[in-house]
Short mmCIF file of C-alpha atoms in Angstrom, two decimals:
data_model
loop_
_atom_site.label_atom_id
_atom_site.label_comp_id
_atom_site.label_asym_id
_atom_site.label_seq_id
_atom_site.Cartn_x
_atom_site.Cartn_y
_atom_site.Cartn_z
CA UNK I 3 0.00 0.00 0.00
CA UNK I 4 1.62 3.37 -0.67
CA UNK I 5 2.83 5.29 1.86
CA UNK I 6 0.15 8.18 0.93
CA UNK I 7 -2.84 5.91 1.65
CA UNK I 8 -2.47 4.58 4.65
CA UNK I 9 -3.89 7.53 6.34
CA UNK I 10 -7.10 7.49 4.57
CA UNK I 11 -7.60 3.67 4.82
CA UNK I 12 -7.01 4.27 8.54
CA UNK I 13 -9.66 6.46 8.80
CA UNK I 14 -12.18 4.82 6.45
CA UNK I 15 -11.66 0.94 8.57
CA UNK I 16 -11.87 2.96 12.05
CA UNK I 17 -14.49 5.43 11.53
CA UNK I 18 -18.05 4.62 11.90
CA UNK I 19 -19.88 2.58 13.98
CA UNK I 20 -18.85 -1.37 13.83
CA UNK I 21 -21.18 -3.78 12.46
CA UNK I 22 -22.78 -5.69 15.27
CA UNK I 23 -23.09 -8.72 16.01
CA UNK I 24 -25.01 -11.23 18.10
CA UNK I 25 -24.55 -10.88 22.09
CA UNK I 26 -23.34 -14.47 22.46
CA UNK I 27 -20.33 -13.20 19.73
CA UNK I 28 -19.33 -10.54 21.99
CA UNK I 29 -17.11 -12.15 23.91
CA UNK I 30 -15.12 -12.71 20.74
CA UNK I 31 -15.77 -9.69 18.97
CA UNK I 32 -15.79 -6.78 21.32
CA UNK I 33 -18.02 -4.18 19.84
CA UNK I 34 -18.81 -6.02 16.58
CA UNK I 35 -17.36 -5.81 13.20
CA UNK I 36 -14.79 -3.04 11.76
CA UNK I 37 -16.77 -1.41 8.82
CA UNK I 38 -14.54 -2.46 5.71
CA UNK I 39 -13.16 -4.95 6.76
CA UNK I 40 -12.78 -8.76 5.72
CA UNK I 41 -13.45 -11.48 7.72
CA UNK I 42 -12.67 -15.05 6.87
CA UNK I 43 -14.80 -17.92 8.18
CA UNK I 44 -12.48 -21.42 8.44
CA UNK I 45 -13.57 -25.33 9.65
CA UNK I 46 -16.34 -27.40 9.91
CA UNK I 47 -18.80 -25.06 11.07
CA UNK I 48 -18.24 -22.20 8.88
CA UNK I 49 -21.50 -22.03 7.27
CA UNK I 50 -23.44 -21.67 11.07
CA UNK I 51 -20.68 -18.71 11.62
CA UNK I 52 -21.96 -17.10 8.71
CA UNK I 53 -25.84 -17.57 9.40
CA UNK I 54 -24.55 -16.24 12.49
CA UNK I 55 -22.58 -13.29 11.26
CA UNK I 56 -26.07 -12.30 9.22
CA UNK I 57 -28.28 -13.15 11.77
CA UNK I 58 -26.37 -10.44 14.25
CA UNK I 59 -25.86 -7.83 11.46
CA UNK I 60 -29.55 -7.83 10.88
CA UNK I 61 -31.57 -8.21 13.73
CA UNK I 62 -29.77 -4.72 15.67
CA UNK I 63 -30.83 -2.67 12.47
CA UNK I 64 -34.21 -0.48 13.28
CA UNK I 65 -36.61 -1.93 11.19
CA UNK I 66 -37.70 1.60 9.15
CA UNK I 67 -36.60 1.63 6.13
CA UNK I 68 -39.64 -0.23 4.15
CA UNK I 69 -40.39 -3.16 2.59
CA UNK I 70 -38.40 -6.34 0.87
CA UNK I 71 -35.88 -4.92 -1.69
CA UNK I 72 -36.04 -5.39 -5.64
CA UNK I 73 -32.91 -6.53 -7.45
CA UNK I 74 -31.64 -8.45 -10.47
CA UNK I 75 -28.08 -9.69 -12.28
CA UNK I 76 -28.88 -8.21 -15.07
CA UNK I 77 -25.72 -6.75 -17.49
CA UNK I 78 -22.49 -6.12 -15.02
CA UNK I 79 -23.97 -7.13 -11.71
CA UNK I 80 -27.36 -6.37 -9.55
CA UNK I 81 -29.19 -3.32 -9.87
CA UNK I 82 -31.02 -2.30 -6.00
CA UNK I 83 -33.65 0.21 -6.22
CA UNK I 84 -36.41 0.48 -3.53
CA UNK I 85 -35.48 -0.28 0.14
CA UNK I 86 -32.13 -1.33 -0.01
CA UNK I 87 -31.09 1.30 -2.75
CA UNK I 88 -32.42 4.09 -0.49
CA UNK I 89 -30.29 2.46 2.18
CA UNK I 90 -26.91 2.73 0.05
CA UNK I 91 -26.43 6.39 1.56
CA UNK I 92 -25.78 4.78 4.91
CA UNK I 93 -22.94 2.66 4.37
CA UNK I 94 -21.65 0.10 6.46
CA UNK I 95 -24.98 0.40 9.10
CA UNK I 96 -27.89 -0.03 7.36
CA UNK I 97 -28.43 -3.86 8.65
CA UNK I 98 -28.74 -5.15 5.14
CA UNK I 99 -27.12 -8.10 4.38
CA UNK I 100 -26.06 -10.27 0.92
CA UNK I 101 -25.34 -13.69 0.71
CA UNK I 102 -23.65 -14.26 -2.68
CA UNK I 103 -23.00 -17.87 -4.45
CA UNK I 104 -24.47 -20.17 -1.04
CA UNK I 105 -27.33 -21.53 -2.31
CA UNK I 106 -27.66 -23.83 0.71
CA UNK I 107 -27.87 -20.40 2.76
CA UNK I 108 -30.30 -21.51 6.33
CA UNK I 109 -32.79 -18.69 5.66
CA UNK I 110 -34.94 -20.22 8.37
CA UNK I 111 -31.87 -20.90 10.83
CA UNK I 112 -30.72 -17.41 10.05
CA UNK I 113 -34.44 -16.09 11.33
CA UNK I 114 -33.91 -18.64 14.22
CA UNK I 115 -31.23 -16.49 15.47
CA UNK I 116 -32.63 -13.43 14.90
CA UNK I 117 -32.00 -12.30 11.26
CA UNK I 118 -34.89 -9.79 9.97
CA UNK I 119 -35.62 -11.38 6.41
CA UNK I 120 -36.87 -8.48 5.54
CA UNK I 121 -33.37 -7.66 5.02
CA UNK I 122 -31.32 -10.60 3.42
CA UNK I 123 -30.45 -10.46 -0.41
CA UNK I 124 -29.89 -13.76 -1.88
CA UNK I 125 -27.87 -14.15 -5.04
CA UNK I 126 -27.67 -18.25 -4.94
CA UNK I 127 -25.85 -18.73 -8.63
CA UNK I 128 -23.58 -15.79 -9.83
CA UNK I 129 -21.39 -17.94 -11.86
CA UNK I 130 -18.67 -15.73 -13.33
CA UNK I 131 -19.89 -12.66 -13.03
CA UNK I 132 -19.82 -12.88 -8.87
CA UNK I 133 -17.49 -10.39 -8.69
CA UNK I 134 -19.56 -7.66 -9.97
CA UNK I 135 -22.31 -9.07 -7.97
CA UNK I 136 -20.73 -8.42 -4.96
CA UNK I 137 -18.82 -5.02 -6.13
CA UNK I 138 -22.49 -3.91 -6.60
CA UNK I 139 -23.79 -5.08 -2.92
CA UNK I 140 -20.59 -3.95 -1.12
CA UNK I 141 -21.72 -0.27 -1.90
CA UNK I 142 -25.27 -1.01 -0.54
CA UNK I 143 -25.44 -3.13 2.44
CA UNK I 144 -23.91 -3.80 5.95
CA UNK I 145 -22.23 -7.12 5.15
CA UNK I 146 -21.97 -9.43 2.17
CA UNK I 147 -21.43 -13.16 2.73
CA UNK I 148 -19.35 -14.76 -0.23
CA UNK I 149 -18.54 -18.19 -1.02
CA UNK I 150 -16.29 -17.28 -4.38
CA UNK I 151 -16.42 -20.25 -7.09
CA UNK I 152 -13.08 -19.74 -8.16
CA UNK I 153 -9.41 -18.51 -6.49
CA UNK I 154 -9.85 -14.91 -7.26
CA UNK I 155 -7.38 -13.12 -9.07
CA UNK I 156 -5.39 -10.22 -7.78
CA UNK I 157 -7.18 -7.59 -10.03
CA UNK I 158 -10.76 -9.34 -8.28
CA UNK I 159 -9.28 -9.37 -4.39
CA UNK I 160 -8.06 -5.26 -4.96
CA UNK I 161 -11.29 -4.03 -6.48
CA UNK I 162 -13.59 -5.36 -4.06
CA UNK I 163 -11.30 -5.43 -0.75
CA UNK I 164 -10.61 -1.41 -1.63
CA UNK I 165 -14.50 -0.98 -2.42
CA UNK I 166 -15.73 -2.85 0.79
CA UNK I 167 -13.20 -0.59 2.98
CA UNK I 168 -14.84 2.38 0.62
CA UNK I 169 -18.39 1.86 1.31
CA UNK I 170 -17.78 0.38 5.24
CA UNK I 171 -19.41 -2.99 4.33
CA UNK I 172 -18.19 -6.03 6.18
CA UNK I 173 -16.61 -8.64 3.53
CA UNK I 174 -17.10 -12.14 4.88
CA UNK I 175 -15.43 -15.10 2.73
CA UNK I 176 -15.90 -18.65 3.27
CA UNK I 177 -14.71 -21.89 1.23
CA UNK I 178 -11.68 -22.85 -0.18
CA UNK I 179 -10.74 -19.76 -1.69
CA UNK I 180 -11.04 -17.95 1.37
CA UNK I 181 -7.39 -19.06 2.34
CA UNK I 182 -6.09 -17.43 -1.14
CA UNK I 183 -7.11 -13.39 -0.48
CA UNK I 184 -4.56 -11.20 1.05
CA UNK I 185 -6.02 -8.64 3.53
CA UNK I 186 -8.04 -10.31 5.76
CA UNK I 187 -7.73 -8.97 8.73
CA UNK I 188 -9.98 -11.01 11.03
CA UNK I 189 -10.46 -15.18 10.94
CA UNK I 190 -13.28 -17.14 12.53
CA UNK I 191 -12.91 -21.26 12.84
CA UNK I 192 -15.06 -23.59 14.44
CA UNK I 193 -11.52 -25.81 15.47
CA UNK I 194 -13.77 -28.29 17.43
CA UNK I 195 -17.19 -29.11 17.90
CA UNK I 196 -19.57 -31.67 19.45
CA UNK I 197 -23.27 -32.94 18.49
CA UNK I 198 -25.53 -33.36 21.53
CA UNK I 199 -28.93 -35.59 21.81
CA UNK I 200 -27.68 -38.79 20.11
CA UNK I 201 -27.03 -41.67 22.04
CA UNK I 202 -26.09 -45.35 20.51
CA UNK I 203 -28.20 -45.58 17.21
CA UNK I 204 -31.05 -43.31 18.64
CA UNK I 205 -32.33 -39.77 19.59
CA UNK I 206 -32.33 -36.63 17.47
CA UNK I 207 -29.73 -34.02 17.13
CA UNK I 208 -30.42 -31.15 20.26
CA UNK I 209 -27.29 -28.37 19.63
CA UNK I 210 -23.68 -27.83 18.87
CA UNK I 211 -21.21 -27.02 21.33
CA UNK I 212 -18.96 -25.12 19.25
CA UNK I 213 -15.13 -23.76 19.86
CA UNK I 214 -14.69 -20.90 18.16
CA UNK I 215 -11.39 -18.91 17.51
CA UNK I 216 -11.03 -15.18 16.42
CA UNK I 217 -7.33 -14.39 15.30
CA UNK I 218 -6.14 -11.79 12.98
CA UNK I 219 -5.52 -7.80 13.04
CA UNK I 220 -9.04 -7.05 14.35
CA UNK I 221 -8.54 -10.00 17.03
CA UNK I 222 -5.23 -8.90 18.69
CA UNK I 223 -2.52 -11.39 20.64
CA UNK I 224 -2.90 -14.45 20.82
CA UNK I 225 -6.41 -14.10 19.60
CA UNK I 226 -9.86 -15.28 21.45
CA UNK I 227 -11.73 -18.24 21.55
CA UNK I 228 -14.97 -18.87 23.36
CA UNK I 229 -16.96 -22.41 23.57
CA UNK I 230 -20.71 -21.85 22.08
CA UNK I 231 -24.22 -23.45 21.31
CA UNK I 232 -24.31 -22.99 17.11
CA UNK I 233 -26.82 -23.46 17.53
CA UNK I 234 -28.66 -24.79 20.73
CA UNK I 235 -31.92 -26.73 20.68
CA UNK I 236 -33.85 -23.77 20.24
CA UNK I 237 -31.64 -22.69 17.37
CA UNK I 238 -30.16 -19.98 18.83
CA UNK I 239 -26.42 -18.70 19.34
CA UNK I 240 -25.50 -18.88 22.77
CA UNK I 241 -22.66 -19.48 24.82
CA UNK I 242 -21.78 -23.05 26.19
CA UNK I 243 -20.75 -23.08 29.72
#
């Protein structure tokens, strides 16, 4: 990064208020998410970390701004007009979140923890053009949730890290390429987790005691980890004594 922008970048990732997050995160993540920053979500349970991740982001927005959102891929990427365009103005706090290329997105587990689904966009099949998809989000909405089909090419990771820090929006990657883009500055992983409800060939499955690990820039030492329900038989976050 040149010498000449690290000044501004400074003041674009620190200013603002964070993105929040559920209470049974804050352990881990004092104060939420930095606005423009990217977060990478590692291990077995990555996919309940990002229900999660929405589920917080959305439920603390106020719940003002109108009705579902319009939107379509049409020519370079997705065009947002009604709620969520009006909501562009506000950056990185809006409480609208994108999930981008995860069709197998828990819409009902994210409402389970809390998510306001009046406030997801879903874009389950961007194929190649998921980079504009999300260029196009990251200016509109609190957090974008990204499973990238491909290892994204240098060009891809500058554009849309430099447009996320930009507009304040909260960049969260998961799957393989995740491990492949430079920048991120914070790292979730599920390292170890355990099933409860089943016993010898019967029962049904009651929660997931969870250990989660922040590390990174935004997560500073030796980083944190906390034990949690994700979720716990009610489907909620919470944290496991």
């Amino acid at each position: 990064m040149p010498p000449h922008a690290l000044p501004r970048d400074t003041l674009v990732r620190a200013g603002g208020p964070r993105v929040p997050v559920l209470p049974a995160l804050r352990t881990l993540l004092p104060g939420g998410l930095r606005p423009g920053s990217v977060v990478g979500l590692d291990g077995a349970g990555a996919a309940s970390l990002g229900v999660a991740l929405v589920a917080g982001a959305s439920a603390e927005a106020s719940v003002g701004s109108g009705g579902a959102p319009v939107g379509s891929a049409e020519g370079t990427g997705v065009h947002l007009n009604g709620a969520a365009g009006d909501a562009a103005a506000d950056g990185g706090t809006n409480g609208w979140c994108a999930v981008v290329g995860m069709p197998e997105f828990g819409v009902l587990a994210a409402c389970g923890m809390g998510a306001d689904p009046r406030r997801l966009l879903l874009v389950d099949d961007p194929a190649e053009r998921w980079p504009d998809v999300v260029a196009a989000l990251v200016e509109a909405v609190s957090l974008v949730l990204v499973r990238p089909p491909e290892r994204p090419a240098p060009p891809v990771v500058r554009r849309l890290t430099a447009l996320a820090r930009k507009h304040g929006s909260v960049l969260t990657l998961t799957g393989p390429a995740m491990a492949a883009w430079p920048g991120v500055r914070l790292r979730l992983a599920v390292t170890e987790s355990h099933w409860e409800g089943l016993g010898d060939g019967h029962g049904v499955l009651g929660g997931r005691r969870a250990l989660v690990v922040a590390q990174g820039h935004d997560a500073p030492g030796a980083g944190r980890r906390e034990w949690l329900w994700l979720p716990d038989a009610a489907g909620r976050v919470a944290p496991a004594e």
